[in-house]
PDB file of C-alpha atoms in Angstrom:
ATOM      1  CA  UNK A   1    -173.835  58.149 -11.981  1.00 38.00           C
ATOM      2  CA  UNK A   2    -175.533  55.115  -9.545  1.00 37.00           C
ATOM      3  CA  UNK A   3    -178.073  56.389  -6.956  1.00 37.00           C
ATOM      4  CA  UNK A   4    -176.217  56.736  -3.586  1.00 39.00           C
ATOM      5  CA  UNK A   5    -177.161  53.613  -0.998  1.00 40.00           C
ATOM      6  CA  UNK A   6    -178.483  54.529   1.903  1.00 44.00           C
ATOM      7  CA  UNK A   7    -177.662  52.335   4.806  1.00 53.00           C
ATOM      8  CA  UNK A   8    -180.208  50.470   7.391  1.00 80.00           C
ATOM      9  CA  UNK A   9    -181.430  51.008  10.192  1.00 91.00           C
ATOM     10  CA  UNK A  10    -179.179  49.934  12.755  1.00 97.00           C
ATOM     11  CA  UNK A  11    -181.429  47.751  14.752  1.00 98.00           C
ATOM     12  CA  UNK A  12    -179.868  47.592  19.163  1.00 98.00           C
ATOM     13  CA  UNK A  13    -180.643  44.651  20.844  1.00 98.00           C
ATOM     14  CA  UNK A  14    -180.336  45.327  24.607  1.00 98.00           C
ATOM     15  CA  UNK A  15    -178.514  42.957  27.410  1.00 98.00           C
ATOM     16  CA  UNK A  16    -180.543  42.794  30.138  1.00 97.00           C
ATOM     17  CA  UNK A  17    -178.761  40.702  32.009  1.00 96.00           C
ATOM     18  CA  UNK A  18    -177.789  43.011  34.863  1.00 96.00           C
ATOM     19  CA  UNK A  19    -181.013  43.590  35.688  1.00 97.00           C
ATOM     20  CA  UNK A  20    -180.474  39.629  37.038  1.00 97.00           C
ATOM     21  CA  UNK A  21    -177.648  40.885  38.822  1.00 96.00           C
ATOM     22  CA  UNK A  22    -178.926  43.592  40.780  1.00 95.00           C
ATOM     23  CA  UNK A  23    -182.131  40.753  41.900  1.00 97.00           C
ATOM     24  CA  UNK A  24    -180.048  38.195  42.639  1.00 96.00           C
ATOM     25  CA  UNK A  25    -177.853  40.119  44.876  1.00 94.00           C
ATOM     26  CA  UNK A  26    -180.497  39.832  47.166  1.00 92.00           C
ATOM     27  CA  UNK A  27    -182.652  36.839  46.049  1.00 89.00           C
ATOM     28  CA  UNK A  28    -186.448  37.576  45.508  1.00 90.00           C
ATOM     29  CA  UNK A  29    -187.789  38.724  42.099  1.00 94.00           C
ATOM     30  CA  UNK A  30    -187.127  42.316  42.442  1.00 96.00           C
ATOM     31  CA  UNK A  31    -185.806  43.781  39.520  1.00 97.00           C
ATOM     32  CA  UNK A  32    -187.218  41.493  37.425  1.00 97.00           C
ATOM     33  CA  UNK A  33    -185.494  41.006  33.573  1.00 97.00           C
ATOM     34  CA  UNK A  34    -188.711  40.444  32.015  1.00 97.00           C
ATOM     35  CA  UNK A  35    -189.761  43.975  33.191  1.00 97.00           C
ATOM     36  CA  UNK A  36    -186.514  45.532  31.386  1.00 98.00           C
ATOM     37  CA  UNK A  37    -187.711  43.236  28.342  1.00 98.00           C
ATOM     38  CA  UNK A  38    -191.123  44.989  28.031  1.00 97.00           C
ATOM     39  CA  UNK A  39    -189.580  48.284  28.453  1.00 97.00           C
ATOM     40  CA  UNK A  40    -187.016  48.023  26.008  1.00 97.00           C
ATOM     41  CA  UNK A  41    -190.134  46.484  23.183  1.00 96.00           C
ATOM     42  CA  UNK A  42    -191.965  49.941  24.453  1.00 95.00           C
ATOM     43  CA  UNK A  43    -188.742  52.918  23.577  1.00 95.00           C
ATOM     44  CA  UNK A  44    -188.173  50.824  19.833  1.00 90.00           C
ATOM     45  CA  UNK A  45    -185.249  48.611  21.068  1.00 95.00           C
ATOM     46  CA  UNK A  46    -185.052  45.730  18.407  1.00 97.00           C
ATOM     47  CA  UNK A  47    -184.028  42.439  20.658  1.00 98.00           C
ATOM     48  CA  UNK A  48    -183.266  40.939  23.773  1.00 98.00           C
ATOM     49  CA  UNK A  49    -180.324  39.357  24.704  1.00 98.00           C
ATOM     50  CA  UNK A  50    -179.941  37.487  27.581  1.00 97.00           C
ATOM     51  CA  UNK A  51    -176.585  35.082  28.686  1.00 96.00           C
ATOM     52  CA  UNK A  52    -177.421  31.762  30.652  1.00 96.00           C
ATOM     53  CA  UNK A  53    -174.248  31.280  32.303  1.00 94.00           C
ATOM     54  CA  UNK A  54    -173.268  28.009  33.275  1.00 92.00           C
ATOM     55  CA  UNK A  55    -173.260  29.336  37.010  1.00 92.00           C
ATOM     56  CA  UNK A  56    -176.781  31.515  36.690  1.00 94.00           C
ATOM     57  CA  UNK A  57    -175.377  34.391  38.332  1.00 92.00           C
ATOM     58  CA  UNK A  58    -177.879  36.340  36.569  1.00 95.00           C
ATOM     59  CA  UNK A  59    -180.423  35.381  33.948  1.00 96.00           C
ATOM     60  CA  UNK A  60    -181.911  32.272  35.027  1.00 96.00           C
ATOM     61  CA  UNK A  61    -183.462  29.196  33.357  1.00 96.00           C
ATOM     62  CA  UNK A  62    -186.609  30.381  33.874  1.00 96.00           C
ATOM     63  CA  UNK A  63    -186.353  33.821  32.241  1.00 97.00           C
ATOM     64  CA  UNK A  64    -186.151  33.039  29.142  1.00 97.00           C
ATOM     65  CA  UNK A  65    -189.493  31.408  28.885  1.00 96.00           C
ATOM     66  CA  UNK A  66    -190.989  34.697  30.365  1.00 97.00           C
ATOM     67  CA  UNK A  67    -189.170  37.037  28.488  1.00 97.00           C
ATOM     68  CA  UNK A  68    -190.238  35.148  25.269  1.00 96.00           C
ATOM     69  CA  UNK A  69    -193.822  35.387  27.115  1.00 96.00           C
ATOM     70  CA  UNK A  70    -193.702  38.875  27.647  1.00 95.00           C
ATOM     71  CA  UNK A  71    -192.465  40.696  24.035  1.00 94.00           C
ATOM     72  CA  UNK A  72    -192.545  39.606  20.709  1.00 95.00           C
ATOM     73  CA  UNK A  73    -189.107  40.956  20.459  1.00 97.00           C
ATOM     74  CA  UNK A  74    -186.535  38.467  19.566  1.00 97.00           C
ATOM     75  CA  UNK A  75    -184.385  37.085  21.849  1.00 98.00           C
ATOM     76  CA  UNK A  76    -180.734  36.575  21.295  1.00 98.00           C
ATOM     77  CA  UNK A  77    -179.391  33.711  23.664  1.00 98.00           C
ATOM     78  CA  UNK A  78    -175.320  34.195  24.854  1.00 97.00           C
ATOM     79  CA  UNK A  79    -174.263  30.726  25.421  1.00 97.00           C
ATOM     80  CA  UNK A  80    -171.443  28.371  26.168  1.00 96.00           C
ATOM     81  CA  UNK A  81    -170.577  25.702  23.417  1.00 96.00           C
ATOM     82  CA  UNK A  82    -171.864  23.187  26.168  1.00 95.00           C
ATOM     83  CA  UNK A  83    -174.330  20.018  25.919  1.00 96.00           C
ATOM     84  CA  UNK A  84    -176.525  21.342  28.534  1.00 96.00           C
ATOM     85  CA  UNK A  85    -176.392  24.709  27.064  1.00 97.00           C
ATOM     86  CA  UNK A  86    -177.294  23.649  23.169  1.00 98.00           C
ATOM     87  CA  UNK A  87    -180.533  20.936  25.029  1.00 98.00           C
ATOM     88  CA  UNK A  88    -181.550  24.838  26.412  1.00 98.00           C
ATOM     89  CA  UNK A  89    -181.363  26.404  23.541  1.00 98.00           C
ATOM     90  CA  UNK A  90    -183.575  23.521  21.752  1.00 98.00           C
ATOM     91  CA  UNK A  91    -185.979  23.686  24.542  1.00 97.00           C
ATOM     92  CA  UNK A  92    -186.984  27.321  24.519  1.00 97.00           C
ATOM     93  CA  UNK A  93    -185.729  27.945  20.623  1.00 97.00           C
ATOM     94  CA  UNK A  94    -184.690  31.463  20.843  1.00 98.00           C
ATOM     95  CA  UNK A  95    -184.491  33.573  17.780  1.00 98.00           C
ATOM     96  CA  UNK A  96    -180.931  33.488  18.017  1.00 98.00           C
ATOM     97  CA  UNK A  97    -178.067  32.142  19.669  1.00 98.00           C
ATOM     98  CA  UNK A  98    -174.470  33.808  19.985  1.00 98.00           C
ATOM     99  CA  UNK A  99    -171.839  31.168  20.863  1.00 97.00           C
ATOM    100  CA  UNK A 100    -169.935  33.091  23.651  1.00 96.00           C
ATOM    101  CA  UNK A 101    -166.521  32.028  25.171  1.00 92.00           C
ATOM    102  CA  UNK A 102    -167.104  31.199  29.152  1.00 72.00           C
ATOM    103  CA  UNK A 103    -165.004  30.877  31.672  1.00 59.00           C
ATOM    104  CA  UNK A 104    -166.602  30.224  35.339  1.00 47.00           C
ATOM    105  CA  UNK A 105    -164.018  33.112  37.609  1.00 45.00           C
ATOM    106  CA  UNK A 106    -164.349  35.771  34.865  1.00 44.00           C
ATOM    107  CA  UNK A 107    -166.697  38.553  35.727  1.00 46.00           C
ATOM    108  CA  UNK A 108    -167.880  39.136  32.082  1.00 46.00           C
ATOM    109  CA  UNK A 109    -167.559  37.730  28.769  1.00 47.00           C
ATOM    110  CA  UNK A 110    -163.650  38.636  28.689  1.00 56.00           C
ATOM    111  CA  UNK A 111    -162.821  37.632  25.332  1.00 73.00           C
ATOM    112  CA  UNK A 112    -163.726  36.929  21.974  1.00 90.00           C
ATOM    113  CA  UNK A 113    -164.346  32.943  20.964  1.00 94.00           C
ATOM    114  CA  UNK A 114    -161.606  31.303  19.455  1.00 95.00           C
ATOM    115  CA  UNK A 115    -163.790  29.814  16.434  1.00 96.00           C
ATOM    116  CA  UNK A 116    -160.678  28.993  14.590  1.00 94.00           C
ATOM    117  CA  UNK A 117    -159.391  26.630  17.032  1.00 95.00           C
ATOM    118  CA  UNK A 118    -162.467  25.325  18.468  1.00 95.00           C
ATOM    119  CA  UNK A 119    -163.451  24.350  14.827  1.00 95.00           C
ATOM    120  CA  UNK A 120    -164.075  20.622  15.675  1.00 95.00           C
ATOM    121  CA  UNK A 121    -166.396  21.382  19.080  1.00 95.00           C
ATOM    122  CA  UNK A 122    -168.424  24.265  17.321  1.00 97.00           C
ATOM    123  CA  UNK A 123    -169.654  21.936  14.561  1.00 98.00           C
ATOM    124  CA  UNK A 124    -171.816  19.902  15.683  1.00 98.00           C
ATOM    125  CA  UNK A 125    -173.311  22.510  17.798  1.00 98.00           C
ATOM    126  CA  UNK A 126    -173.738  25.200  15.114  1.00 98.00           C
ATOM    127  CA  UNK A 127    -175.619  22.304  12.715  1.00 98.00           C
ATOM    128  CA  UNK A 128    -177.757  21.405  15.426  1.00 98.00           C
ATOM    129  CA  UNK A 129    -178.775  24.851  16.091  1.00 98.00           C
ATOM    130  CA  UNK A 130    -179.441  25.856  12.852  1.00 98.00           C
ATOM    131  CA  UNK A 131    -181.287  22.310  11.839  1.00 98.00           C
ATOM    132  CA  UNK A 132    -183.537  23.154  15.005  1.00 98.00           C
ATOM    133  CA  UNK A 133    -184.385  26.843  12.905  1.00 98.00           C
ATOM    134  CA  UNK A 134    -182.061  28.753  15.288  1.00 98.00           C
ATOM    135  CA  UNK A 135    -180.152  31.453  13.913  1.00 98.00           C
ATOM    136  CA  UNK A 136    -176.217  30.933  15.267  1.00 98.00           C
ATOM    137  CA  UNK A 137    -174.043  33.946  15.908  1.00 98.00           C
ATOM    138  CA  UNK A 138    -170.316  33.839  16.632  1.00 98.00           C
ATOM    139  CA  UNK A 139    -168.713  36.270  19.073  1.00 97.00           C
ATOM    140  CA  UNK A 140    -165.341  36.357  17.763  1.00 97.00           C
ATOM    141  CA  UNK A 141    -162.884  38.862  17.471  1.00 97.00           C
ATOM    142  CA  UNK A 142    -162.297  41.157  14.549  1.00 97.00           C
ATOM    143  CA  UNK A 143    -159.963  38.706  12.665  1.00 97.00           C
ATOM    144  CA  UNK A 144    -159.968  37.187   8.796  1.00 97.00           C
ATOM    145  CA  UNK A 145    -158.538  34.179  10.436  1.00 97.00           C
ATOM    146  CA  UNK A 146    -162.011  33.850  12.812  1.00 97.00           C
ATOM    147  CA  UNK A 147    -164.013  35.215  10.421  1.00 98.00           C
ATOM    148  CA  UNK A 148    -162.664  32.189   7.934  1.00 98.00           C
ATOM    149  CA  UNK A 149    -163.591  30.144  10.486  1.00 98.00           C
ATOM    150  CA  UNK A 150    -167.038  31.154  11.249  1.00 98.00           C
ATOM    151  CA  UNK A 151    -167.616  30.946   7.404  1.00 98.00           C
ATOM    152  CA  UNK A 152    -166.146  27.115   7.354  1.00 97.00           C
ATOM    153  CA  UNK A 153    -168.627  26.526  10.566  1.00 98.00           C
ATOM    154  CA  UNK A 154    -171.736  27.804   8.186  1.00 97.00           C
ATOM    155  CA  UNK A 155    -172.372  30.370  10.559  1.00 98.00           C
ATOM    156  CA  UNK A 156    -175.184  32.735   9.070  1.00 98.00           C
ATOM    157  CA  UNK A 157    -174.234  36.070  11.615  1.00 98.00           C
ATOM    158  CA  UNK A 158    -170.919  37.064  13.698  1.00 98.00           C
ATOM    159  CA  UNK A 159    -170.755  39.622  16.395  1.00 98.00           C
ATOM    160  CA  UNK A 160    -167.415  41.463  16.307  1.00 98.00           C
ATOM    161  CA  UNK A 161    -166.239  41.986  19.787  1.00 97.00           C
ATOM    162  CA  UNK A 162    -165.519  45.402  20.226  1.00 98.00           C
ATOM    163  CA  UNK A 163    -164.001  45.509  23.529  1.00 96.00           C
ATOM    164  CA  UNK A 164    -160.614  46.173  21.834  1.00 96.00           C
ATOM    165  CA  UNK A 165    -161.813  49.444  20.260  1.00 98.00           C
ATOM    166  CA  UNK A 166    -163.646  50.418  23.635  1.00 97.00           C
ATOM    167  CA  UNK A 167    -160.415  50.222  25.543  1.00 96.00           C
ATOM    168  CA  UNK A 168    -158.079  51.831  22.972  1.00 97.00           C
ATOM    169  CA  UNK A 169    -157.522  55.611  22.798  1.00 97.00           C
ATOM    170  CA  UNK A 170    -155.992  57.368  19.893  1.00 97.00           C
ATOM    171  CA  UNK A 171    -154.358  56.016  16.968  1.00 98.00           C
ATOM    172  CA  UNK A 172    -154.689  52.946  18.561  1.00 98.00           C
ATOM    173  CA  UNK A 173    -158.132  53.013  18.488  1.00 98.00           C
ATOM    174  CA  UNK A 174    -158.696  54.308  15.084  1.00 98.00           C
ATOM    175  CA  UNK A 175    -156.844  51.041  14.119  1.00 98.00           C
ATOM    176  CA  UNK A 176    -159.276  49.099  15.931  1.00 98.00           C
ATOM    177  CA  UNK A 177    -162.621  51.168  14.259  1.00 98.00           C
ATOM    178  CA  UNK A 178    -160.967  50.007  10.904  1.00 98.00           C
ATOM    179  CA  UNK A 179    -160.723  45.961  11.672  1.00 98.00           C
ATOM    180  CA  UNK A 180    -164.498  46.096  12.621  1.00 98.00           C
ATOM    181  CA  UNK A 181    -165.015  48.477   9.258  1.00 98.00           C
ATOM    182  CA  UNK A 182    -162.752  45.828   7.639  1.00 98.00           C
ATOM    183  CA  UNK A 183    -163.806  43.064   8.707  1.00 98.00           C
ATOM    184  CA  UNK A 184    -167.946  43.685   8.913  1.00 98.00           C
ATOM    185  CA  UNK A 185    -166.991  45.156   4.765  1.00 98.00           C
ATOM    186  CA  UNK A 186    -165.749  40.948   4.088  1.00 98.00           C
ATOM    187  CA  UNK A 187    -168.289  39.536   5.847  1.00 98.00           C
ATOM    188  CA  UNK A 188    -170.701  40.987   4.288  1.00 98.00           C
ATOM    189  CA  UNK A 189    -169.070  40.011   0.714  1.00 98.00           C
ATOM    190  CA  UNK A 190    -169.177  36.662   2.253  1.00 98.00           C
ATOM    191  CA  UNK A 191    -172.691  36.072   2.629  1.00 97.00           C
ATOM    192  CA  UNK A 192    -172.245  36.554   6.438  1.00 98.00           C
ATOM    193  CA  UNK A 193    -174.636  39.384   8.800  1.00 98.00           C
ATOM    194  CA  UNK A 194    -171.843  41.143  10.856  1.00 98.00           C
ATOM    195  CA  UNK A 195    -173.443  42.373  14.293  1.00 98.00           C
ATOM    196  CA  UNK A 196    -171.024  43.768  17.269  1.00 98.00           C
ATOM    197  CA  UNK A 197    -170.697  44.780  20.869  1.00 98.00           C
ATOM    198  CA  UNK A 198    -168.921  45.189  23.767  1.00 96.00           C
ATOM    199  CA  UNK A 199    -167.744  48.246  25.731  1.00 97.00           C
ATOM    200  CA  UNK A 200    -169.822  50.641  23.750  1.00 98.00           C
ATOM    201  CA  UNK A 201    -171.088  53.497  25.020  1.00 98.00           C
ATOM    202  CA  UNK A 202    -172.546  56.753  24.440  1.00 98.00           C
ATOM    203  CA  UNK A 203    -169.262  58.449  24.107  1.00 98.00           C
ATOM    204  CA  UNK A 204    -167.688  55.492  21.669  1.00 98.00           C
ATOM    205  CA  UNK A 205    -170.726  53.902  19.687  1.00 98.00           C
ATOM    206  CA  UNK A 206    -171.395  56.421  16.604  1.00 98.00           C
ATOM    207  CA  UNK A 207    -167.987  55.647  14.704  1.00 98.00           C
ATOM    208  CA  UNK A 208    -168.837  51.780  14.988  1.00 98.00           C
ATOM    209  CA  UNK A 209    -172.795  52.726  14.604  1.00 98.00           C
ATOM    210  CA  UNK A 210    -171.561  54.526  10.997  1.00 98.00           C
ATOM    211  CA  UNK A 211    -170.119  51.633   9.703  1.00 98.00           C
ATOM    212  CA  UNK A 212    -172.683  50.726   6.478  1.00 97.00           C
ATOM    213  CA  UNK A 213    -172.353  46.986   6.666  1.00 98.00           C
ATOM    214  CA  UNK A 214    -173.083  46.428  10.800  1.00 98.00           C
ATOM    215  CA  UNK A 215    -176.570  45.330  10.949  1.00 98.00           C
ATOM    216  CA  UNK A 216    -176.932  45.226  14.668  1.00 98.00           C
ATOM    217  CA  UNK A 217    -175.033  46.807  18.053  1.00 98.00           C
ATOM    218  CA  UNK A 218    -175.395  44.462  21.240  1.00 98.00           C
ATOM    219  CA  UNK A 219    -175.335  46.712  24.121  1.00 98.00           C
ATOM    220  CA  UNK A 220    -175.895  45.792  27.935  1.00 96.00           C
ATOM    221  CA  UNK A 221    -173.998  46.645  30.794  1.00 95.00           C
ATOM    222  CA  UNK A 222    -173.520  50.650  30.074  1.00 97.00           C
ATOM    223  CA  UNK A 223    -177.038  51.192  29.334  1.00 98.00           C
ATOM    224  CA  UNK A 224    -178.306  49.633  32.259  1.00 97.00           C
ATOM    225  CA  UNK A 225    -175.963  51.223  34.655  1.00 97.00           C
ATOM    226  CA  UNK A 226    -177.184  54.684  32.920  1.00 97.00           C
ATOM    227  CA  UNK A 227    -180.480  53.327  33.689  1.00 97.00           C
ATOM    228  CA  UNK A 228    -179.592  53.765  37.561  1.00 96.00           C
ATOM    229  CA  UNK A 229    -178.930  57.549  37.031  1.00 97.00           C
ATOM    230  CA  UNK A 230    -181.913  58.290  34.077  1.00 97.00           C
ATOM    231  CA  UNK A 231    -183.979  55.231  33.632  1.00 97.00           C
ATOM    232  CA  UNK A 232    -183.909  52.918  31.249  1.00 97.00           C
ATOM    233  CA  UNK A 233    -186.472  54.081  28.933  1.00 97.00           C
ATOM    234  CA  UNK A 234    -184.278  56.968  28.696  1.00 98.00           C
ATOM    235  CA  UNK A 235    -181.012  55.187  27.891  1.00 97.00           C
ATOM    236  CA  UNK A 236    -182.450  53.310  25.519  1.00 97.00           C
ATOM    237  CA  UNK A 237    -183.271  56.452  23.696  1.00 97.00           C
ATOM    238  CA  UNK A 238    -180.806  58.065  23.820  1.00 98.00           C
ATOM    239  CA  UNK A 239    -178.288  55.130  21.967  1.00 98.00           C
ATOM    240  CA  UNK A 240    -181.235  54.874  19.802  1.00 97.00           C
ATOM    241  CA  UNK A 241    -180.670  58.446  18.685  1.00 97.00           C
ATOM    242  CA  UNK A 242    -176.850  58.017  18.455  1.00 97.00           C
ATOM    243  CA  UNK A 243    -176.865  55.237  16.647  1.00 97.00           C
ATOM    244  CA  UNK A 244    -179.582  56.835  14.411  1.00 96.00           C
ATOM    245  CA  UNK A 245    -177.503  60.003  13.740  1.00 97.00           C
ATOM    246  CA  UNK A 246    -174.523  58.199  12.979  1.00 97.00           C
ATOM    247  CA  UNK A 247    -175.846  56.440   9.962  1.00 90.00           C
TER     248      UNK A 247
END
């Protein structure tokens, strides 16, 4: 009988880009981003993602130099498929970069990129990435058809979008935990790193945190409105220790 596998640690790269929104509400520097970057290195968080929105409402152009200043963490970069975003990327080359759907009146990244259809636009942008040493990530929904796709792109990591599951009660969300299980169990035989995020929280993340083939949870917006109530060294933590237990 084979040795049991024992699966990775789950590494949780943190979103920090509502700590933007809160400072920009009012202008200034206060909260800063790069202070939530140094915090999150401190508790054992394993990245830092930030999204450069085509409008800056929150992480702005000059964050990302100081964040990359400030940790040794890797940073994650959401971004459009846009010129000016890919010249960005190339200027400040970020660990990684997760092609994001964007549209300008949504309030959040609403939905999952449609890599299938967008074959011809992501391209070029995913070999110029990756010939500048950039590791490209594909938000894209738990699908074969987009996960085909990202594999035609040569895209080396996707990030499942999990807002489906999040939102789903029920049967309805079991369904939903077994297309992420699913579909991170094929990437993987595909050569491909599956990450995921969206909507997860403390109360929803260990069933997707137990699936064996994830390699990384992206988690933002709930931890740092926890933050408010505990801090954010302690809601860090605390998913840290879910996500820990559940594997």
């Amino acid at each position: 009988m084979s040795a049991p596998v024992h699966p990775r640690r789950l590494r949780l790269g943190v979103n920090i880009d509502h700590v933007a929104t809160i400072r920009n509400a009012r202008g200034g520097e206060h909260p800063d981003p790069v202070r939530a970057a140094e915090v999150v290195a401190a508790v054992g968080g394993d990245g830092i993602t930030a999204h450069l929105r085509e409008d800056r409402r929150h992480i702005r152009d000059d964050d990302l130099q100081r964040i990359q200043q400030a940790t040794s963490l890797p940073l994650n970069l959401e971004m459009a498929a846009t010129d000016e975003m890919v010249e960005i990327a190339l200027r400040h080359r970020p660990h990684a970069a997760c092609i994001v759907p964007e549209r300008r009146e949504e309030r959040t990244t609403e939905g999952a990129l449609d890599a299938a259809g967008q074959h011809n636009r992501l391209a070029p942008i995913v070999a110029r990435l990756t010939d500048a040493g950039i590791r490209v990530s594909l938000f894209i929904a738990p699908e074969v058809r987009q996960l085909e796709a990202a594999m035609r792109l040569g895209a080396p990591v996707v990030e499942f979008h999990t807002g489906e599951y999040a939102h789903a009660a029920g049967a309805a969300q079991a369904e939903e935990l077994r297309r992420v299980a699913d579909l991170a169990a094929l990437a993987v035989k595909n050569g491909i790193e599956p990450h995921a995020g969206h909507g997860l929280t403390y109360e929803n993340v260990q069933p997707i945190a137990a699936i064996p083939q994830l390699a990384e949870l992206n988690i933002g917006h709930y931890l740092i409105g926890e933050a408010i109530f505990v801090g954010l060294e302690a809601s860090v933590r605390r998913m840290r220790d879910l996500m820990d237990s559940a594997r």
